[in-house]
Amino acid sequence: MIGLISATAAGAAARDRLAAAWPDRTRVYEGPVGDAVRAAFGQCEQLVCFLATGAVVRLVAPLLSGKTADPGVVCVDESGRFAVSLVGGHAGGANELAREVGEVLGAEPVVTTATDAADLPGLDTLGLPVEGDVAGVSRALLDGEAVALRAEVAWPLPPLPVAAEGSYTIRLTDRLVRAAEREVVLRPPSLVVGVGASKGAPAEEVLGLIEGVLREAGLSTASVAELATVDAKAGEPGIVEAARRLGVPLVTYSAGELAGVDVPNPSDAPLVAVGTPSVAEAAALVRGGELLVPKRKSAASPAMATCAVVRRPGRGRLAVVGLGPGARDLLTPRAKAELRRAAVLVGLDQYVGQIRDLLRPGTRILESGLGAEEERARTAVEEARQGRAVALIGSGDAGVYAMASPALAEASDDIDVVGVPGVTAALAAGAILGAPLGHDHVSISLSDLHTPWEVIERRVRAAAEADIVVTFYNPRSRGRDWQLPKALGILAEHRAPTTPVGVVRNASRPDESARLTTLAALDPATVDMMTVVTVGNTATREIAGRMVTPRGYRWQEEPE
């Protein structure tokens, strides 16, 4: 919950705007400001104070206990010009909160945390348990000193300006090690502990077994991602409590699923009790991985708990990102976030040039020229399979005549794939022309480089016969100058010569141009590959210089 505190009418107005925007995230604290701040500080994860920074400093100073425990605090000035991250920039989330508040109120976020100011991901913001010299290694990164990354487990980290060797080290490991001098240890959630237990097994016995087995194997409890068991044990109090104390989820599988897992130590006892010859080993292995510790029993007599430990490989992450039609303000916030998250960027060289300034230091860029779409898709998938965070970029929407199709054709279920939508050329052109896509519409590419012309022609003819608005992509190039006239001729068989046609070149870019003509008057020679051509249907009209296709609902035709 975010506590909102104000002292004046102007502050209250801004406060109420934020409360209205985030009704489920915020709580307004009324009354004397000092009492309100103290109450919110003790009850909320974050605070937004519509007060002077100095006043907030004096109010919260006696309440501070430590950076890992204090809520994040953001100050907004009386005129709403600035949102200042004051306390808990990383651990309290104040830096991100300042940015979010700025978006809602139109205020400039002010963030002074060194790594954020230098556009580097903070080592304590990666979502992984972190130990060691965080301040020293962060300072080395900021100063441009050589920092080595030693990844003992493949995991999709954001970009970091690291080197093969260095006097400072970032160590990514699930091993039970102490951070050395000038070293930070990051703990990936790579370990799965399979657990079996007799009815009534004490939580202390279950937890003691897990912790002892991990310690003897030299593995860190901080890297345990989950406990896993059979469905029949989903409510076993000792297992449930062990998961709670470890702070991890309890995942369960059916006996049938577990019975199908090949394990080194099957047993008749669990087969009789729950219907599978293995619980601990099978539950740990059911989703794959390396068995680090085979089934172990607790030391009690009789033993009431068993466990096994598996290391699952880090799943790479492939974000297929649509950059929109070209204008920076049509690049979505989600796309920007994925570009900043990616350690590897794969894309067409001219698209990379559009967004290079948004990338974080340390991002590895793999760019290539026109015609290498399938190669880029294969490269992006292979990089993700190495456990990396990858962004594959394309113009418009990545799923529309862009990189999503070839990438997903290459990808299997061994990586995570995220699609990031973008504004398509058809939508950008439609907004410029007016509302040509107000009713049913279709996009057709006239490029026969990958699709036989016979197929394209059949689709154009179907759209013509169905009286659907058509947007043509890739309409004409120097080597393909007859396809557009042919397609227009097919449409002309079913539509009047006066049918409105919109022609938009370089939609949303500085040299954008747009014109409205008709099916009979359009000269195909004025069209090139940077152009989108939208042909209306029999209902499309030119109204006040704009191309409009009515929605066509019957109520529009009824008299008032």
XYZ file of C-alpha atoms in Angstrom:
560
model
C 0.000 0.000 0.000
C 1.153 3.566 -0.792
C 0.370 6.198 1.829
C -0.517 9.676 0.530
C 0.019 12.734 2.751
C -0.550 16.423 1.988
C -0.720 19.659 3.939
C -2.219 22.247 1.562
C -5.088 22.544 -0.888
C -2.698 22.373 -3.860
C -1.034 19.290 -2.446
C -4.392 17.700 -1.734
C -5.489 18.255 -5.332
C -2.416 16.423 -6.657
C -2.827 13.782 -3.959
C -6.419 13.156 -5.022
C -5.377 12.819 -8.673
C -2.927 10.113 -7.690
C -5.485 8.404 -5.468
C -8.009 8.385 -8.324
C -5.432 6.903 -10.707
C -4.402 4.181 -8.235
C -7.508 3.416 -6.142
C -6.340 -0.071 -5.207
C -2.740 0.908 -4.439
C -3.132 4.010 -2.285
C -4.517 5.180 1.027
C -4.992 8.830 1.953
C -3.852 9.827 5.447
C -5.689 12.848 6.884
C -5.066 14.831 10.045
C -1.942 16.593 11.337
C 0.944 16.027 8.935
C 3.338 14.664 11.562
C 0.829 12.103 12.777
C -0.077 11.156 9.202
C 3.550 10.584 8.206
C 4.274 8.502 11.292
C 1.168 6.370 10.762
C 1.830 5.812 7.067
C 5.513 5.054 7.701
C 4.552 2.208 9.998
C 1.687 0.853 7.908
C 2.675 1.250 4.234
C 5.351 -0.103 1.916
C 5.757 3.328 0.298
C 4.825 6.968 0.909
C 4.171 9.906 -1.398
C 4.356 13.165 0.523
C 3.043 16.320 -1.136
C 5.286 18.411 1.091
C 8.586 20.260 1.028
C 11.568 17.923 0.976
C 13.060 19.517 4.094
C 9.859 18.985 6.022
C 9.710 15.319 5.060
C 13.375 14.839 6.002
C 12.700 16.155 9.496
C 9.562 14.026 9.876
C 10.976 10.692 8.708
C 14.519 10.977 10.100
C 13.579 9.707 13.595
C 11.678 6.798 12.000
C 14.482 5.368 9.870
C 15.836 1.958 10.863
C 17.691 0.600 7.806
C 17.599 0.576 4.030
C 16.175 -2.928 3.839
C 13.338 -2.188 6.251
C 12.317 1.420 5.577
C 9.492 2.183 3.145
C 10.288 4.086 -0.018
C 9.491 7.788 0.279
C 8.785 10.181 -2.616
C 8.265 13.930 -2.245
C 6.174 15.978 -4.676
C 6.447 19.778 -4.572
C 3.459 22.096 -4.253
C 3.277 22.883 -7.979
C 3.640 19.253 -8.988
C 6.768 19.842 -11.084
C 9.043 17.290 -9.450
C 8.727 13.824 -7.875
C 11.811 13.326 -5.714
C 12.979 9.883 -4.630
C 14.010 10.667 -1.044
C 14.377 7.397 0.876
C 14.592 3.762 -0.195
C 15.446 4.308 -3.835
C 16.219 0.641 -4.501
C 15.084 -1.465 -1.556
C 11.965 0.633 -0.980
C 11.187 1.089 -4.669
C 11.173 4.877 -4.408
C 13.087 5.402 -7.655
C 10.528 3.518 -9.713
C 7.688 5.068 -7.714
C 9.010 8.551 -8.534
C 8.896 7.669 -12.226
C 5.365 6.300 -11.937
C 4.166 9.360 -10.013
C 5.790 11.545 -12.661
C 3.844 9.797 -15.424
C 0.521 10.268 -13.641
C 1.044 13.881 -12.546
C 3.241 15.117 -15.388
C 6.081 15.715 -12.915
C 9.798 15.291 -13.549
C 11.162 12.316 -11.574
C 14.297 13.210 -9.623
C 16.499 10.199 -8.869
C 19.949 10.651 -7.354
C 20.890 7.010 -6.754
C 24.264 6.661 -8.475
C 23.525 3.519 -10.515
C 20.187 4.881 -11.712
C 21.763 8.189 -12.665
C 24.394 6.304 -14.697
C 21.691 4.051 -16.219
C 23.139 0.907 -14.628
C 20.953 -1.745 -12.979
C 21.562 -1.753 -9.237
C 22.958 -5.037 -7.988
C 20.332 -4.989 -5.258
C 17.496 -4.506 -7.774
C 17.999 -7.629 -9.874
C 15.433 -9.646 -7.944
C 18.100 -12.034 -6.618
C 19.411 -12.403 -3.063
C 22.689 -10.513 -2.913
C 25.619 -10.750 -0.489
C 29.011 -9.122 -0.185
C 30.515 -5.785 -1.149
C 27.528 -4.322 -3.010
C 28.687 -0.728 -2.503
C 32.278 -1.421 -3.565
C 31.404 -3.394 -6.689
C 28.714 -0.890 -7.655
C 31.225 1.929 -7.283
C 33.686 0.018 -9.473
C 31.035 -0.346 -12.175
C 30.276 3.360 -11.958
C 33.959 4.281 -12.147
C 34.520 2.081 -15.186
C 36.875 -0.301 -13.385
C 37.141 -3.881 -14.595
C 34.501 -6.045 -12.915
C 34.479 -9.745 -13.766
C 31.309 -11.801 -14.022
C 31.702 -15.398 -12.898
C 28.458 -17.153 -13.731
C 28.530 -20.652 -12.327
C 24.849 -20.973 -13.236
C 23.415 -19.596 -16.476
C 20.783 -16.991 -15.618
C 19.159 -14.158 -17.637
C 20.712 -11.056 -16.076
C 20.178 -7.520 -17.408
C 23.129 -5.848 -19.141
C 26.154 -5.165 -16.943
C 29.442 -3.620 -18.128
C 31.536 -6.595 -17.039
C 34.821 -8.045 -18.239
C 36.452 -11.479 -18.376
C 38.859 -10.482 -15.605
C 38.904 -7.743 -13.018
C 39.888 -6.741 -9.513
C 36.176 -6.773 -8.561
C 33.854 -9.710 -9.108
C 30.177 -10.470 -9.504
C 29.681 -14.157 -8.763
C 26.453 -15.854 -9.779
C 26.176 -19.122 -7.895
C 23.889 -21.375 -5.894
C 26.874 -22.778 -3.996
C 27.266 -22.177 -0.283
C 30.172 -19.736 -0.479
C 31.124 -16.559 1.321
C 31.672 -13.427 -0.694
C 35.363 -12.627 -0.946
C 36.837 -9.144 -0.670
C 35.645 -6.921 -3.530
C 33.053 -9.509 -4.492
C 29.284 -9.654 -4.736
C 27.495 -12.993 -4.708
C 24.144 -13.236 -6.491
C 21.909 -16.214 -5.684
C 19.801 -17.411 -8.633
C 16.652 -19.411 -7.727
C 18.007 -22.533 -9.403
C 17.383 -25.257 -6.811
C 14.241 -27.352 -6.469
C 13.841 -29.500 -3.381
C 11.557 -32.490 -3.746
C 9.989 -33.483 -0.424
C 8.144 -36.529 0.859
C 6.768 -36.949 4.355
C 4.744 -39.338 6.447
C 1.482 -38.089 7.860
C 2.140 -35.832 10.818
C 5.843 -35.314 10.096
C 6.988 -32.355 12.238
C 7.989 -29.162 10.396
C 11.269 -29.171 12.336
C 12.113 -32.605 10.947
C 11.235 -31.617 7.364
C 13.042 -28.283 7.546
C 16.029 -29.724 9.388
C 16.434 -32.387 6.720
C 16.275 -29.840 3.889
C 18.717 -27.418 5.493
C 21.111 -30.202 6.497
C 21.125 -31.794 3.045
C 21.757 -28.441 1.365
C 24.539 -27.588 3.796
C 26.274 -30.958 3.326
C 26.005 -30.592 -0.463
C 27.490 -27.098 -0.304
C 24.313 -25.456 -1.617
C 22.683 -22.222 -0.465
C 19.136 -22.107 0.886
C 18.886 -18.650 -0.712
C 18.838 -20.363 -4.121
C 15.897 -22.639 -3.342
C 13.141 -21.716 -5.792
C 10.431 -24.055 -4.532
C 9.548 -27.183 -2.620
C 7.824 -29.877 -4.679
C 5.771 -32.864 -3.616
C 2.840 -35.075 -4.591
C -0.740 -33.738 -4.580
C -1.669 -36.033 -1.699
C 0.790 -34.107 0.505
C -0.324 -30.625 -0.536
C -1.814 -29.960 2.887
C 0.717 -31.841 5.004
C 1.391 -29.329 7.824
C 5.105 -30.104 8.174
C 5.787 -29.586 4.470
C 3.591 -26.494 4.271
C 5.340 -24.928 7.266
C 8.803 -25.771 5.903
C 7.982 -23.969 2.658
C 6.670 -20.993 4.623
C 9.813 -20.720 6.720
C 12.021 -20.963 3.648
C 9.899 -18.308 1.950
C 9.285 -20.381 -1.187
C 6.157 -21.768 -2.877
C 5.026 -25.359 -2.456
C 4.361 -26.933 -5.867
C 2.504 -30.224 -6.200
C 2.081 -32.821 -8.934
C -0.281 -35.720 -9.393
C 0.848 -39.236 -8.587
C 0.444 -40.086 -12.259
C 2.845 -37.342 -13.318
C 5.435 -38.426 -10.773
C 5.079 -42.115 -11.625
C 6.200 -41.319 -15.161
C 9.513 -39.769 -14.036
C 12.593 -41.995 -14.256
C 14.370 -41.872 -10.873
C 17.433 -43.659 -9.457
C 15.803 -44.738 -6.185
C 12.205 -45.910 -6.600
C 10.498 -47.502 -3.605
C 7.452 -49.605 -2.874
C 6.456 -47.597 0.205
C 5.334 -44.395 -1.574
C 3.779 -46.511 -4.342
C 1.494 -48.100 -1.780
C 0.878 -44.861 0.136
C 0.291 -42.300 -2.635
C 0.432 -44.187 -5.929
C 3.928 -43.359 -7.201
C 7.241 -45.184 -6.619
C 8.972 -41.860 -5.937
C 7.926 -38.596 -4.371
C 11.039 -36.606 -3.429
C 13.191 -37.431 -6.479
C 10.313 -37.452 -8.960
C 8.858 -34.153 -7.703
C 12.268 -32.508 -7.991
C 12.941 -33.947 -11.473
C 9.500 -33.728 -13.071
C 10.321 -30.476 -14.916
C 13.860 -31.498 -15.753
C 17.239 -30.576 -14.363
C 20.335 -32.129 -12.816
C 19.928 -34.331 -9.747
C 22.483 -32.949 -7.292
C 21.359 -34.865 -4.202
C 19.518 -38.184 -4.546
C 16.829 -39.099 -2.044
C 17.873 -38.649 1.579
C 15.958 -39.603 4.692
C 15.740 -37.627 7.889
C 17.780 -38.827 10.877
C 14.756 -39.458 13.112
C 13.764 -42.988 13.970
C 11.560 -43.808 12.271
C 12.389 -41.332 9.494
C 9.284 -39.337 8.578
C 10.709 -37.134 5.804
C 12.703 -37.489 2.594
C 14.126 -34.943 0.198
C 16.126 -34.662 -3.033
C 17.705 -31.631 -4.688
C 17.737 -30.745 -8.396
C 19.366 -27.822 -10.179
C 17.203 -26.504 -12.959
C 19.043 -24.587 -15.651
C 18.244 -20.908 -15.943
C 15.662 -20.406 -18.656
C 16.678 -17.817 -21.181
C 14.235 -15.039 -21.981
C 13.421 -13.853 -25.473
C 11.403 -10.656 -25.801
C 10.140 -10.050 -29.341
C 9.706 -6.284 -29.390
C 7.742 -4.134 -31.806
C 9.280 -0.663 -32.100
C 6.271 0.976 -33.724
C 6.302 2.926 -36.988
C 9.356 5.009 -36.130
C 8.374 7.963 -33.940
C 9.886 7.763 -30.472
C 6.633 8.749 -28.776
C 4.918 5.754 -30.406
C 7.410 3.354 -28.820
C 5.489 1.824 -25.917
C 6.722 1.962 -22.298
C 6.732 -1.838 -22.244
C 9.002 -1.926 -25.279
C 11.383 0.546 -23.631
C 11.480 -1.576 -20.478
C 12.337 -4.705 -22.463
C 15.108 -2.906 -24.343
C 16.640 -1.842 -21.037
C 16.260 -5.322 -19.588
C 17.945 -7.162 -22.458
C 21.583 -8.165 -22.146
C 21.617 -9.054 -25.859
C 19.876 -7.103 -28.624
C 19.302 -8.650 -32.048
C 17.942 -6.614 -34.925
C 18.132 -5.033 -38.352
C 20.888 -2.434 -38.362
C 18.606 0.481 -39.230
C 16.206 -0.411 -36.396
C 19.083 -0.754 -33.939
C 20.088 2.784 -34.886
C 16.646 4.063 -33.899
C 16.868 2.870 -30.306
C 20.579 2.552 -29.565
C 20.430 5.449 -27.104
C 17.857 3.578 -24.985
C 20.120 0.600 -24.344
C 21.959 0.227 -21.066
C 25.756 0.105 -20.912
C 26.982 -3.436 -21.441
C 24.227 -4.475 -23.856
C 25.684 -6.730 -26.559
C 24.346 -5.769 -29.989
C 24.040 -8.275 -32.829
C 22.873 -6.437 -35.930
C 22.590 -7.427 -39.585
C 21.215 -6.062 -42.841
C 18.098 -6.575 -44.929
C 17.279 -10.103 -45.972
C 18.704 -11.813 -42.878
C 15.430 -12.200 -40.978
C 15.678 -15.959 -40.458
C 19.311 -15.687 -39.409
C 18.410 -13.027 -36.835
C 15.606 -15.213 -35.495
C 17.942 -18.191 -35.121
C 20.583 -16.042 -33.457
C 18.125 -14.580 -30.952
C 16.750 -17.999 -29.998
C 20.223 -19.482 -29.630
C 21.321 -16.610 -27.383
C 18.254 -17.173 -25.210
C 19.047 -20.881 -25.021
C 22.355 -19.920 -23.451
C 20.359 -18.548 -20.498
C 20.510 -14.889 -21.533
C 17.942 -12.088 -21.600
C 17.493 -11.275 -25.291
C 15.446 -8.697 -27.193
C 14.680 -9.279 -30.872
C 13.396 -6.088 -32.446
C 11.276 -5.296 -35.480
C 9.342 -2.312 -36.741
C 5.640 -1.804 -36.153
C 4.249 -4.788 -34.291
C 6.669 -7.693 -34.110
C 3.867 -10.098 -34.982
C 2.815 -8.305 -38.182
C 5.142 -9.029 -41.128
C 8.009 -8.899 -38.660
C 10.216 -11.043 -36.440
C 7.779 -12.874 -34.167
C 6.834 -15.554 -36.700
C 10.363 -16.694 -37.635
C 11.485 -16.478 -33.997
C 8.630 -18.582 -32.662
C 9.135 -21.070 -35.474
C 12.688 -21.564 -34.120
C 11.881 -21.467 -30.412
C 10.924 -24.511 -28.371
C 9.634 -24.734 -24.808
C 13.139 -24.538 -23.320
C 13.059 -20.715 -23.247
C 10.569 -18.093 -22.094
C 9.165 -15.969 -24.918
C 7.490 -12.611 -24.350
C 5.697 -10.701 -27.092
C 5.710 -6.904 -26.836
C 3.089 -5.313 -29.125
C 3.798 -2.211 -31.145
C 1.865 0.291 -33.238
C 1.623 -1.146 -36.758
C 2.148 0.793 -39.974
C -1.518 0.215 -40.848
C -2.643 1.765 -37.564
C -0.220 4.684 -37.829
C -1.317 5.386 -41.404
C -4.973 4.985 -40.464
C -4.668 7.585 -37.709
C -3.094 10.027 -40.167
C -5.778 9.453 -42.817
C -8.729 9.628 -40.412
C -10.654 6.447 -39.659
C -10.376 4.145 -42.680
C -10.279 1.024 -40.498
C -13.545 1.754 -38.700
C -15.081 -1.519 -39.853
C -13.711 -4.887 -41.002
C -10.289 -4.602 -42.574
C -7.373 -6.737 -43.689
C -3.654 -6.213 -44.252
C -1.999 -7.886 -47.241
C 1.674 -7.814 -48.160
C 2.301 -7.585 -51.903
C 5.844 -8.918 -51.579
C 6.141 -12.262 -53.336
C 9.644 -12.920 -52.043
C 8.308 -15.386 -49.475
C 4.720 -15.953 -50.669
C 3.793 -17.058 -54.205
C 1.912 -14.418 -56.159
C -0.919 -16.860 -56.827
C -1.591 -16.999 -53.078
C -1.418 -13.214 -52.713
C -3.765 -12.695 -55.652
C -6.290 -15.150 -54.216
C -6.299 -13.223 -50.932
C -6.697 -9.849 -52.660
C -9.602 -11.228 -54.690
C -11.266 -12.617 -51.550
C -10.970 -9.245 -49.806
C -12.362 -7.509 -52.882
C -15.359 -9.835 -53.083
C -15.990 -9.540 -49.328
C -15.980 -5.709 -49.518
C -13.297 -5.395 -46.848
C -11.007 -2.369 -46.440
C -7.501 -3.387 -47.538
C -4.146 -2.056 -46.369
C -1.270 -3.006 -48.649
C 2.172 -3.501 -47.107
C 5.311 -3.682 -49.276
C 3.292 -2.338 -52.204
C 6.014 -1.561 -54.738
C 9.790 -1.581 -55.201
C 12.128 -1.113 -58.138
C 12.203 -4.852 -58.715
C 8.486 -5.381 -58.099
C 6.524 -2.771 -60.022
C 3.567 -4.740 -61.412
C 2.009 -6.257 -58.272
C 0.309 -3.084 -57.011
C -1.398 -2.254 -60.351
C -2.569 -5.859 -60.535
C -3.992 -5.759 -57.005
C -5.707 -2.409 -57.615
C -7.223 -3.826 -60.783
C -8.735 -6.728 -58.850
C -10.274 -4.338 -56.324
C -11.601 -2.153 -59.159
C -13.663 -5.095 -60.378
C -15.763 -4.795 -57.215
C -15.483 -1.130 -56.194
C -16.292 2.202 -57.796
C -13.529 4.316 -59.373
C -14.286 6.978 -56.744
C -13.480 4.653 -53.825
C -11.219 6.604 -51.438
C -7.582 5.489 -51.241
C -5.131 6.738 -48.627
C -1.396 6.836 -49.337
C 0.956 7.412 -46.404
C 4.739 7.410 -46.679
C 7.051 7.166 -43.626
C 4.153 7.337 -41.181
C 5.110 9.120 -37.936
C 8.620 9.930 -39.120
C 10.035 13.424 -39.768
C 9.539 13.150 -43.546
C 5.994 11.809 -43.261
C 3.650 12.532 -46.162
C 0.021 11.594 -46.709
C -2.572 12.141 -49.404
C -6.081 11.068 -50.183
C -6.937 9.999 -53.717
C -9.263 7.524 -55.429
C -8.989 4.042 -56.824
C -9.070 5.370 -60.367
C -6.683 8.279 -59.784
C -3.921 6.527 -57.826
C -0.664 6.385 -59.790
C 1.270 3.282 -58.629
C 4.516 4.915 -59.740
C 4.208 7.348 -56.779
C 4.331 4.464 -54.288
C 7.420 2.776 -52.841
C 8.386 0.321 -50.077
C 8.149 3.023 -47.400
C 4.488 3.570 -48.285
C 1.289 2.066 -46.928
C -1.728 2.082 -49.257
C -5.222 1.783 -47.752
C -8.137 1.135 -50.116
C -11.619 1.750 -48.752
C -14.689 -0.429 -49.179
C -18.023 0.570 -50.727
C -19.018 2.403 -47.529
C -15.794 4.404 -47.121
C -16.192 8.154 -47.639
C -14.082 11.292 -47.715
C -15.453 13.607 -45.055
C -13.830 17.006 -44.494
C -10.638 15.784 -46.126
C -10.486 12.631 -44.018
C -10.954 9.004 -44.992
C -13.777 7.448 -42.947
C -15.283 3.957 -42.975
C -18.549 3.955 -40.970
C -18.915 1.332 -38.283
C -22.073 0.206 -40.044
C -24.320 -0.634 -37.089
C -28.020 -0.619 -37.885
C -28.834 2.010 -35.272
C -26.966 4.534 -37.441
C -29.569 4.092 -40.167
C -32.599 4.418 -37.883
C -34.350 7.824 -37.678
C -33.959 9.787 -34.489
